[in-house]
Short mmCIF file of C-alpha atoms in Angstrom, two decimals:
data_model
loop_
_atom_site.label_atom_id
_atom_site.label_comp_id
_atom_site.label_asym_id
_atom_site.label_seq_id
_atom_site.Cartn_x
_atom_site.Cartn_y
_atom_site.Cartn_z
CA UNK A 27 -4.11 15.65 -60.50
CA UNK A 28 -5.94 17.12 -57.51
CA UNK A 29 -7.60 13.76 -56.83
CA UNK A 30 -4.22 12.03 -56.78
CA UNK A 31 -2.81 14.61 -54.34
CA UNK A 32 -5.79 14.27 -52.02
CA UNK A 33 -5.58 10.47 -52.21
CA UNK A 34 -1.85 10.54 -51.45
CA UNK A 35 -2.45 12.85 -48.48
CA UNK A 36 -5.18 10.56 -47.13
CA UNK A 37 -2.97 7.48 -47.55
CA UNK A 38 -0.06 9.18 -45.75
CA UNK A 39 -2.39 10.31 -42.97
CA UNK A 40 -3.85 6.81 -42.56
CA UNK A 41 -0.33 5.37 -42.50
CA UNK A 42 0.72 7.86 -39.82
CA UNK A 43 -2.36 7.14 -37.70
CA UNK A 44 -1.79 3.37 -37.91
CA UNK A 45 1.96 3.67 -37.31
CA UNK A 46 1.68 6.03 -34.37
CA UNK A 47 -1.42 4.69 -32.68
CA UNK A 48 -1.23 4.00 -28.98
CA UNK A 49 -0.05 0.41 -28.30
CA UNK A 50 -2.53 -2.00 -26.78
CA UNK A 51 -2.72 -1.73 -22.97
CA UNK A 52 -0.51 1.36 -23.05
CA UNK A 53 -1.14 3.89 -20.24
CA UNK A 54 -3.92 6.34 -21.14
CA UNK A 55 -3.26 9.87 -22.27
CA UNK A 56 -4.45 12.81 -24.37
CA UNK A 57 -5.21 12.70 -28.10
CA UNK A 58 -2.07 12.64 -30.25
CA UNK A 59 -1.70 14.51 -33.52
CA UNK A 60 -0.46 12.27 -36.38
CA UNK A 61 3.29 12.63 -37.01
CA UNK A 62 3.84 15.19 -34.24
CA UNK A 63 2.03 13.78 -31.22
CA UNK A 64 2.02 16.47 -28.51
CA UNK A 65 4.43 19.03 -27.09
CA UNK A 66 6.29 18.10 -23.88
CA UNK A 67 4.54 19.05 -20.62
CA UNK A 68 5.58 22.68 -20.00
CA UNK A 69 4.85 23.12 -16.28
CA UNK A 70 3.38 21.64 -13.11
CA UNK A 71 -0.15 22.99 -13.69
CA UNK A 72 -0.47 21.19 -17.03
CA UNK A 73 0.97 18.04 -15.47
CA UNK A 74 -1.53 18.15 -12.59
CA UNK A 75 -4.41 18.74 -15.01
CA UNK A 76 -3.41 15.68 -17.05
CA UNK A 77 -2.96 13.61 -13.90
CA UNK A 78 -6.49 14.41 -12.70
CA UNK A 79 -7.87 13.42 -16.09
CA UNK A 80 -5.82 10.27 -16.82
CA UNK A 81 -4.56 9.03 -13.46
CA UNK A 82 -1.20 8.30 -11.85
CA UNK A 83 0.27 6.71 -14.99
CA UNK A 84 -0.13 8.58 -18.25
CA UNK A 85 1.52 8.45 -21.66
CA UNK A 86 1.70 10.31 -24.92
CA UNK A 87 3.95 10.63 -27.91
CA UNK A 88 6.14 13.54 -29.08
CA UNK A 89 7.13 12.68 -32.64
CA UNK A 90 8.09 8.98 -32.61
CA UNK A 91 9.16 9.17 -28.95
CA UNK A 92 6.61 7.78 -26.51
CA UNK A 93 6.84 8.96 -22.91
CA UNK A 94 5.27 7.52 -19.78
CA UNK A 95 4.73 9.87 -16.84
CA UNK A 96 4.55 8.58 -13.26
CA UNK A 97 2.72 10.76 -10.75
CA UNK A 98 2.70 8.43 -7.74
CA UNK A 99 5.64 7.96 -5.36
CA UNK A 100 5.35 4.21 -4.78
CA UNK A 101 4.92 3.46 -8.48
CA UNK A 102 7.90 5.68 -9.35
CA UNK A 103 10.14 4.17 -6.67
CA UNK A 104 9.32 0.59 -7.68
CA UNK A 105 9.76 1.37 -11.39
CA UNK A 106 13.12 3.12 -11.12
CA UNK A 107 14.48 0.29 -8.98
CA UNK A 108 14.12 -2.15 -11.90
CA UNK A 109 17.13 -2.97 -14.06
CA UNK A 110 15.21 -2.34 -17.28
CA UNK A 111 14.84 1.36 -16.35
CA UNK A 112 18.52 2.10 -15.65
CA UNK A 113 19.21 3.72 -19.03
CA UNK A 114 18.81 7.27 -20.28
CA UNK A 115 17.08 8.07 -23.59
CA UNK A 116 19.37 8.70 -26.55
CA UNK A 117 18.44 12.37 -26.89
CA UNK A 118 20.25 13.21 -23.61
CA UNK A 119 23.53 12.82 -25.51
CA UNK A 120 22.85 16.02 -27.47
CA UNK A 121 24.49 18.02 -24.66
CA UNK A 122 27.38 15.59 -24.11
CA UNK A 123 30.88 17.03 -24.57
CA UNK A 124 32.31 13.52 -24.99
CA UNK A 125 33.16 13.08 -28.69
CA UNK A 126 31.86 9.50 -28.54
CA UNK A 127 28.74 10.57 -26.57
CA UNK A 128 28.99 7.53 -24.26
CA UNK A 129 30.84 8.72 -21.14
CA UNK A 130 29.93 10.44 -17.88
CA UNK A 131 27.52 9.76 -15.02
CA UNK A 132 24.36 11.58 -16.12
CA UNK A 133 23.65 10.68 -19.75
CA UNK A 134 25.65 7.49 -20.28
CA UNK A 135 24.32 3.93 -20.29
CA UNK A 136 25.38 0.33 -19.73
CA UNK A 137 28.96 -0.57 -18.85
CA UNK A 138 30.15 3.00 -19.50
CA UNK A 139 27.73 4.43 -16.94
CA UNK A 140 28.51 1.70 -14.39
CA UNK A 141 32.26 2.24 -14.80
CA UNK A 142 32.15 6.04 -14.59
CA UNK A 143 29.67 6.09 -11.68
CA UNK A 144 31.78 3.66 -9.64
CA UNK A 145 34.87 5.78 -10.30
CA UNK A 146 33.11 8.98 -9.21
CA UNK A 147 31.56 7.52 -6.06
CA UNK A 148 34.83 5.93 -4.95
CA UNK A 149 36.90 9.04 -5.50
CA UNK A 150 34.41 11.52 -4.05
CA UNK A 151 34.43 9.45 -0.86
CA UNK A 152 38.23 9.31 -0.87
CA UNK A 153 38.45 13.05 -1.50
CA UNK A 154 36.31 13.92 1.48
CA UNK A 155 32.57 13.72 0.74
CA UNK A 156 31.06 13.30 4.18
CA UNK A 157 34.36 13.92 5.99
CA UNK A 158 35.29 16.67 8.44
CA UNK A 159 37.66 18.60 6.19
CA UNK A 160 34.95 18.90 3.55
CA UNK A 161 32.81 20.58 6.18
CA UNK A 162 35.69 22.99 6.77
CA UNK A 163 35.76 23.77 3.03
CA UNK A 164 32.01 24.42 3.02
CA UNK A 165 32.29 26.77 5.99
CA UNK A 166 35.08 28.69 4.27
CA UNK A 167 32.66 29.32 1.40
CA UNK A 168 29.86 30.10 3.87
CA UNK A 169 32.05 32.78 5.49
CA UNK A 170 32.85 34.20 2.04
CA UNK A 171 29.13 34.30 1.28
CA UNK A 172 28.38 36.11 4.55
CA UNK A 173 31.08 38.71 3.88
CA UNK A 174 29.82 39.22 0.34
CA UNK A 175 26.24 39.83 1.48
CA UNK A 176 27.44 42.31 4.11
CA UNK A 177 29.01 44.42 1.34
CA UNK A 178 25.55 45.38 0.07
CA UNK A 179 24.85 47.24 3.34
CA UNK A 180 21.19 46.29 3.49
CA UNK A 181 20.51 47.34 -0.11
CA UNK A 182 17.77 45.42 -1.93
CA UNK A 183 19.42 43.08 -4.46
CA UNK A 184 18.54 40.21 -6.76
CA UNK A 185 19.88 36.76 -5.95
CA UNK A 186 23.63 37.41 -5.71
CA UNK A 187 26.21 35.85 -8.00
CA UNK A 188 28.00 34.54 -4.92
CA UNK A 189 25.23 31.94 -4.44
CA UNK A 190 26.32 30.07 -7.54
CA UNK A 191 30.06 30.49 -7.02
CA UNK A 192 30.23 29.21 -3.43
CA UNK A 193 28.31 26.10 -4.47
CA UNK A 194 30.59 25.53 -7.44
CA UNK A 195 33.76 26.04 -5.39
CA UNK A 196 33.01 23.07 -3.13
CA UNK A 197 32.74 20.47 -5.89
CA UNK A 198 35.38 22.20 -8.04
CA UNK A 199 38.00 21.91 -5.31
CA UNK A 200 37.36 18.17 -5.15
CA UNK A 201 37.34 17.79 -8.92
CA UNK A 202 40.01 20.25 -10.05
CA UNK A 203 41.71 21.79 -6.97
CA UNK A 204 40.34 25.16 -8.09
CA UNK A 205 38.52 27.92 -6.23
CA UNK A 206 36.89 30.70 -8.24
CA UNK A 207 36.52 34.33 -7.26
CA UNK A 208 32.94 35.06 -6.20
CA UNK A 209 32.39 37.07 -9.39
CA UNK A 210 34.40 34.97 -11.83
CA UNK A 211 33.76 35.80 -15.50
CA UNK A 212 34.30 32.13 -16.39
CA UNK A 213 31.54 31.09 -13.99
CA UNK A 214 29.31 33.82 -15.43
CA UNK A 215 29.88 32.48 -18.96
CA UNK A 216 28.99 28.93 -18.01
CA UNK A 217 25.83 29.90 -16.15
CA UNK A 218 24.69 32.13 -18.99
CA UNK A 219 25.02 29.19 -21.39
CA UNK A 220 23.24 26.92 -18.94
CA UNK A 221 20.36 29.37 -18.60
CA UNK A 222 19.90 29.53 -22.38
CA UNK A 223 20.05 25.76 -22.61
CA UNK A 224 17.49 25.32 -19.85
CA UNK A 225 15.02 27.61 -21.57
CA UNK A 226 14.91 25.56 -24.77
CA UNK A 227 14.79 22.11 -23.21
CA UNK A 228 10.99 22.23 -22.96
CA UNK A 229 8.23 23.27 -25.33
CA UNK A 230 8.56 23.99 -29.03
CA UNK A 231 12.33 24.39 -29.05
CA UNK A 232 12.87 20.86 -27.75
CA UNK A 233 11.04 19.15 -30.63
CA UNK A 234 14.22 18.16 -32.55
CA UNK A 235 15.21 16.07 -29.53
CA UNK A 236 12.07 13.98 -29.91
CA UNK A 237 11.57 14.14 -33.69
CA UNK A 238 14.89 13.17 -35.36
CA UNK A 239 13.57 14.05 -38.83
CA UNK A 240 13.65 17.73 -37.87
CA UNK A 241 17.42 17.49 -37.53
CA UNK A 242 17.61 17.04 -41.31
CA UNK A 243 16.39 20.59 -41.91
CA UNK A 244 19.01 23.04 -43.21
CA UNK A 245 20.96 24.33 -40.22
CA UNK A 246 19.93 27.95 -40.83
CA UNK A 247 16.23 27.06 -40.83
CA UNK A 248 16.57 24.72 -37.88
CA UNK A 249 18.46 27.31 -35.84
CA UNK A 250 15.94 30.03 -36.63
CA UNK A 251 12.98 27.89 -35.59
CA UNK A 252 14.33 25.78 -32.75
CA UNK A 253 17.44 27.55 -31.49
CA UNK A 254 19.75 24.67 -32.40
CA UNK A 255 22.77 26.94 -32.07
CA UNK A 256 22.23 26.95 -28.31
CA UNK A 257 22.90 23.21 -28.11
CA UNK A 258 25.95 23.48 -30.32
CA UNK A 259 27.28 26.58 -28.59
CA UNK A 260 26.80 25.02 -25.18
CA UNK A 261 28.73 21.89 -26.13
CA UNK A 262 31.56 23.84 -27.78
CA UNK A 263 31.92 26.38 -24.97
CA UNK A 264 31.73 23.79 -22.21
CA UNK A 265 34.21 21.52 -23.99
CA UNK A 266 36.66 24.42 -24.30
CA UNK A 267 36.42 25.23 -20.60
CA UNK A 268 36.70 21.63 -19.39
CA UNK A 269 39.47 20.78 -21.87
CA UNK A 270 41.51 23.71 -20.60
CA UNK A 271 41.22 22.45 -17.02
CA UNK A 272 42.10 18.85 -17.98
CA UNK A 273 45.00 19.94 -20.23
CA UNK A 274 46.51 21.88 -17.32
CA UNK A 275 46.23 18.79 -15.11
CA UNK A 276 47.97 16.68 -17.76
CA UNK A 277 50.83 19.19 -17.87
CA UNK A 278 51.22 19.29 -14.07
CA UNK A 279 50.43 15.63 -13.40
CA UNK A 280 52.51 13.96 -10.68
CA UNK A 281 51.67 10.24 -10.30
CA UNK A 282 52.98 10.24 -6.74
CA UNK A 283 50.84 13.17 -5.62
CA UNK A 284 47.33 13.09 -7.12
CA UNK A 285 45.52 16.25 -6.04
CA UNK A 286 41.93 15.71 -7.05
CA UNK A 287 39.44 13.64 -9.05
CA UNK A 288 40.95 14.66 -12.41
CA UNK A 289 44.41 13.51 -11.31
CA UNK A 290 42.97 10.21 -10.06
CA UNK A 291 41.31 9.64 -13.44
CA UNK A 292 44.52 10.52 -15.31
CA UNK A 293 46.38 8.05 -13.10
CA UNK A 294 43.92 5.24 -13.91
CA UNK A 295 43.90 6.22 -17.59
CA UNK A 296 47.70 6.07 -17.86
CA UNK A 297 47.89 2.78 -15.96
CA UNK A 298 45.37 1.21 -18.34
CA UNK A 299 47.08 2.37 -21.54
CA UNK A 300 47.49 -0.54 -23.92
CA UNK A 301 44.52 -2.44 -22.51
CA UNK A 302 42.10 -3.27 -25.32
CA UNK A 303 38.95 -2.98 -23.21
CA UNK A 304 39.86 -0.02 -21.01
CA UNK A 305 36.98 2.40 -20.42
CA UNK A 306 39.25 5.20 -19.21
CA UNK A 307 39.17 7.81 -21.99
CA UNK A 308 39.83 11.53 -22.30
CA UNK A 309 36.31 12.10 -23.65
CA UNK A 310 34.74 10.30 -20.70
CA UNK A 311 36.85 12.36 -18.28
CA UNK A 312 35.65 15.57 -19.93
CA UNK A 313 32.04 14.48 -19.54
CA UNK A 314 32.48 13.41 -15.90
CA UNK A 315 33.91 16.84 -15.08
CA UNK A 316 31.03 18.55 -16.89
CA UNK A 317 28.42 16.39 -15.14
CA UNK A 318 29.86 17.09 -11.69
CA UNK A 319 30.05 20.79 -12.44
CA UNK A 320 26.31 21.03 -13.01
CA UNK A 321 25.19 18.41 -10.50
CA UNK A 322 27.25 20.02 -7.76
CA UNK A 323 26.65 23.69 -8.42
CA UNK A 324 23.52 24.49 -10.42
CA UNK A 325 21.24 22.54 -8.08
CA UNK A 326 22.61 24.12 -4.89
CA UNK A 327 22.51 27.57 -6.51
CA UNK A 328 18.80 27.24 -7.21
CA UNK A 329 18.14 25.72 -3.78
CA UNK A 330 19.69 28.80 -2.17
CA UNK A 331 17.34 31.03 -4.16
CA UNK A 332 14.42 29.17 -2.62
CA UNK A 333 15.97 29.33 0.86
CA UNK A 334 16.28 33.12 0.97
CA UNK A 335 12.95 33.67 -0.76
CA UNK A 336 11.14 31.50 1.79
CA UNK A 337 13.03 33.13 4.68
CA UNK A 338 11.71 36.47 3.43
CA UNK A 339 8.20 35.16 2.86
CA UNK A 340 7.93 33.38 6.22
CA UNK A 341 9.96 35.55 8.66
CA UNK A 342 8.43 33.79 11.68
CA UNK A 343 10.49 30.71 10.84
CA UNK A 344 13.64 32.79 10.46
CA UNK A 345 13.09 34.27 13.93
CA UNK A 346 12.57 30.86 15.53
CA UNK A 347 15.64 29.41 13.82
CA UNK A 348 17.76 32.37 14.89
CA UNK A 349 16.70 31.79 18.48
CA UNK A 350 17.60 28.11 18.15
CA UNK A 351 21.02 28.90 16.66
CA UNK A 352 21.79 31.65 19.20
CA UNK A 353 21.10 29.24 22.05
CA UNK A 354 23.69 26.78 20.74
CA UNK A 355 26.27 28.62 18.62
CA UNK A 356 28.23 31.74 19.64
CA UNK A 357 27.96 34.54 17.08
CA UNK A 358 31.72 34.42 16.45
CA UNK A 359 31.54 30.80 15.29
CA UNK A 360 29.93 29.30 12.19
CA UNK A 361 27.34 26.56 12.58
CA UNK A 362 28.85 23.09 12.16
CA UNK A 363 27.39 19.69 11.37
CA UNK A 364 27.99 18.74 15.00
CA UNK A 365 25.35 21.34 15.89
CA UNK A 366 22.71 19.74 13.67
CA UNK A 367 21.06 17.58 16.40
CA UNK A 368 20.54 20.77 18.43
CA UNK A 369 19.04 22.63 15.46
CA UNK A 370 16.09 20.45 14.41
CA UNK A 371 14.06 23.34 13.00
CA UNK A 372 16.92 24.39 10.72
CA UNK A 373 17.20 20.88 9.31
CA UNK A 374 13.42 20.59 8.99
CA UNK A 375 13.34 23.96 7.20
CA UNK A 376 15.93 22.87 4.62
CA UNK A 377 14.12 19.60 3.89
CA UNK A 378 10.79 21.42 3.60
CA UNK A 379 12.46 23.78 1.10
CA UNK A 380 13.37 20.72 -0.98
CA UNK A 381 9.84 19.32 -0.75
CA UNK A 382 7.88 22.53 -1.23
CA UNK A 383 10.02 23.94 -4.04
CA UNK A 384 10.12 20.73 -6.11
CA UNK A 385 12.69 22.56 -8.22
CA UNK A 386 12.41 20.22 -11.19
CA UNK A 387 8.98 19.27 -12.48
CA UNK A 388 10.31 15.95 -13.73
CA UNK A 389 13.41 13.89 -13.00
CA UNK A 390 16.10 13.38 -15.62
CA UNK A 391 14.28 10.85 -17.84
CA UNK A 392 14.96 7.13 -17.98
CA UNK A 393 14.37 4.80 -20.92
CA UNK A 394 13.04 1.23 -20.97
CA UNK A 395 15.70 -1.09 -22.42
CA UNK A 396 13.13 -3.85 -23.13
CA UNK A 397 9.38 -4.38 -23.37
CA UNK A 398 8.07 -4.37 -19.81
CA UNK A 399 5.12 -3.69 -17.52
CA UNK A 400 4.44 -0.79 -15.14
CA UNK A 401 1.53 -1.30 -12.77
CA UNK A 402 -0.23 -3.56 -15.28
CA UNK A 403 0.34 -1.30 -18.30
CA UNK A 404 2.49 -2.28 -21.28
CA UNK A 405 5.61 -0.16 -21.82
CA UNK A 406 7.52 -0.76 -25.06
CA UNK A 407 11.30 -0.84 -25.38
CA UNK A 408 12.69 2.65 -25.91
CA UNK A 409 9.86 4.39 -24.08
CA UNK A 410 10.98 7.39 -22.05
CA UNK A 411 9.92 7.32 -18.38
CA UNK A 412 9.61 10.52 -16.36
CA UNK A 413 8.69 11.01 -12.70
CA UNK A 414 6.56 14.04 -11.77
CA UNK A 415 8.46 15.31 -8.73
CA UNK A 416 6.17 18.30 -8.18
CA UNK A 417 3.11 16.04 -8.09
CA UNK A 418 4.73 13.62 -5.64
CA UNK A 419 5.88 16.43 -3.34
CA UNK A 420 2.36 17.89 -3.31
CA UNK A 421 0.37 14.67 -3.12
CA UNK A 422 -2.21 14.69 -0.26
CA UNK A 423 -1.84 10.90 0.02
CA UNK A 424 1.64 11.48 1.44
CA UNK A 425 1.51 15.02 2.81
CA UNK A 426 -1.02 16.84 4.98
CA UNK A 427 -1.91 20.22 3.48
CA UNK A 428 0.78 19.71 0.79
CA UNK A 429 0.65 23.24 -0.69
CA UNK A 430 1.44 24.81 2.68
CA UNK A 431 5.05 25.58 3.59
CA UNK A 432 5.27 23.82 6.94
CA UNK A 433 8.70 22.71 8.25
CA UNK A 434 7.07 21.25 11.37
CA UNK A 435 5.98 18.27 9.31
CA UNK A 436 9.58 17.05 9.74
CA UNK A 437 9.65 17.44 13.53
CA UNK A 438 8.48 14.97 16.17
CA UNK A 439 5.52 15.73 18.44
CA UNK A 440 7.74 17.57 20.90
CA UNK A 441 9.27 19.68 18.08
CA UNK A 442 12.72 18.89 19.47
CA UNK A 443 13.84 16.23 17.01
CA UNK A 444 14.05 16.12 13.22
CA UNK A 445 12.26 13.18 11.57
CA UNK A 446 13.25 12.23 8.02
CA UNK A 447 10.52 11.71 5.40
CA UNK A 448 9.72 8.03 4.88
CA UNK A 449 7.77 8.34 1.63
CA UNK A 450 6.56 10.92 -0.85
CA UNK A 451 10.01 12.56 -1.08
CA UNK A 452 11.89 12.49 -4.40
CA UNK A 453 14.29 15.44 -4.34
CA UNK A 454 17.35 13.31 -5.14
CA UNK A 455 15.70 10.65 -7.27
CA UNK A 456 15.57 6.95 -6.55
CA UNK A 457 16.94 3.65 -7.73
CA UNK A 458 20.22 2.83 -9.42
CA UNK A 459 20.68 6.39 -10.70
CA UNK A 460 19.97 8.20 -7.45
CA UNK A 461 21.99 11.44 -7.23
CA UNK A 462 25.68 10.72 -6.50
CA UNK A 463 26.07 14.07 -4.75
CA UNK A 464 23.09 13.86 -2.39
CA UNK A 465 25.19 13.82 0.79
CA UNK A 466 27.28 16.77 -0.37
CA UNK A 467 24.20 18.77 -1.43
CA UNK A 468 22.52 18.20 1.94
CA UNK A 469 25.66 19.34 3.78
CA UNK A 470 25.93 22.49 1.68
CA UNK A 471 22.24 23.31 1.99
CA UNK A 472 22.28 22.98 5.79
CA UNK A 473 25.50 24.94 6.38
CA UNK A 474 24.81 27.72 3.86
CA UNK A 475 21.24 28.13 5.16
CA UNK A 476 22.42 28.22 8.78
CA UNK A 477 25.08 30.84 7.92
CA UNK A 478 22.52 33.17 6.34
CA UNK A 479 20.03 32.75 9.19
CA UNK A 480 22.75 33.27 11.80
CA UNK A 481 24.02 36.53 10.30
CA UNK A 482 21.11 38.17 8.45
CA UNK A 483 17.50 39.23 8.53
CA UNK A 484 16.21 38.48 5.03
CA UNK A 485 13.28 40.71 4.07
CA UNK A 486 11.56 42.13 0.99
CA UNK A 487 11.93 45.89 0.46
CA UNK A 488 9.61 48.07 2.55
CA UNK A 489 6.06 48.03 1.23
CA UNK A 490 6.61 45.05 -1.09
CA UNK A 491 4.20 42.15 -0.52
CA UNK A 492 5.57 38.77 -1.65
CA UNK A 493 2.89 36.64 0.03
CA UNK A 494 1.03 36.04 -3.23
CA UNK A 495 3.99 35.56 -5.53
CA UNK A 496 4.01 32.65 -7.94
CA UNK A 497 7.00 30.62 -9.00
CA UNK A 498 8.82 31.09 -12.30
CA UNK A 499 9.17 28.36 -14.93
CA UNK A 500 12.55 28.10 -16.66
CA UNK A 501 12.69 24.95 -18.74
CA UNK A 502 12.18 22.00 -16.40
CA UNK A 503 13.03 24.17 -13.39
CA UNK A 504 10.60 25.67 -10.92
CA UNK A 505 12.23 28.75 -9.39
CA UNK A 506 11.12 31.45 -6.95
CA UNK A 507 10.23 34.91 -8.26
CA UNK A 508 13.29 36.98 -9.09
CA UNK A 509 12.46 39.59 -6.45
CA UNK A 510 14.97 41.90 -4.85
CA UNK A 511 15.56 41.09 -1.19
CA UNK A 512 17.33 42.85 1.67
CA UNK A 513 20.01 41.03 3.66
CA UNK A 514 20.20 43.12 6.83
CA UNK A 515 23.13 42.12 9.08
CA UNK A 516 22.05 41.10 12.56
CA UNK A 517 23.37 43.20 15.40
#
């Protein structure tokens, strides 16, 4: 009996090795354990170690899912521009609140993605993205942020809740004509769920995404090992919140006076009722709203953490930017986008924050929709493709002294004019799925940063040295240390 068991084990092992072996001419990578492969890359240090060992294109398998990692800017840009890399991998749909799991602008594919993305881009432009009255809305939130920070009276505090709410309020007014209180319990609930979700999207807890067989475990066992309840709870809670907002819009809908993106979608959905091939659906609307919520708020929230942390860590830049602002903008007026040409260091500072922080180790993954080639290597259909943003933003081939925080790299020789990065910059992605909210995010980052610099001295508490701090890893996010900082109003 023992011989038969050993023989069966050997046969299964041989089968697994043959089934899961690396395809011919596949990008190189580390040794893969039969059946399981390897865990996802947990942080930038591991990614950089693998890059040095295997080169700018590397691959390995997690369960049956093979991933290719791109560490070079030019290779990544050329790859993501190709039609065959426009799709997302199937496992992204696990956090979709669309019952059919096919709608939205982040995780959808094919005609559904094209349809929903076109709708969002068209209506965000019509609703003000890039227009003057959107700048007014941002400055209203900037003023609210300034007043909120003044309330602490120079007390050392963690990153304030108002950072996340002011960012959310901008996109939420365009999407749902809603403005939240700076300490909204609803916003707190959503961010708490998001934080839990982010923590399990890498490492051991993410294995069921890559190994479908693990999803067949009893739910109690699966939840205990992998935290599956977090995925389910996130979807249920987010669906309840979004559905409540959309239901209210359906009750108040006036076809002659659309107020926001939700109303515009309802209008198109009602006009297309009865059409067999209409892609306007309630589930897709829910997912679009959810996607815009996170794309427009979570990213800016984390960017603002980096802004104030780096202001505190490099006070010499804060002083120079304050001098530049004071020379152009009266203290009783907020900085505007019209002031930007006169504030080159402020703009350079914000772009260097994006480069230096590299807030996400990897972009939202793509998937090859056919067998193809990347830089001479074979990539099979269904392979997940990820771009190492941290590696690109710290690549000495594109950046001098890349690990140094140095805003001057984005100024001309006279230091009087901002110069945009021409290569090696991947903060908003590239190709057909480049971030739809890039323009809005840049506006918010510039105006919120300028407001804080104009009105506050940001410092660590007395006697606290933050010069040697290291970043914090939360899922795929690279965040600054959660230090308390002082926001001292300027006299």
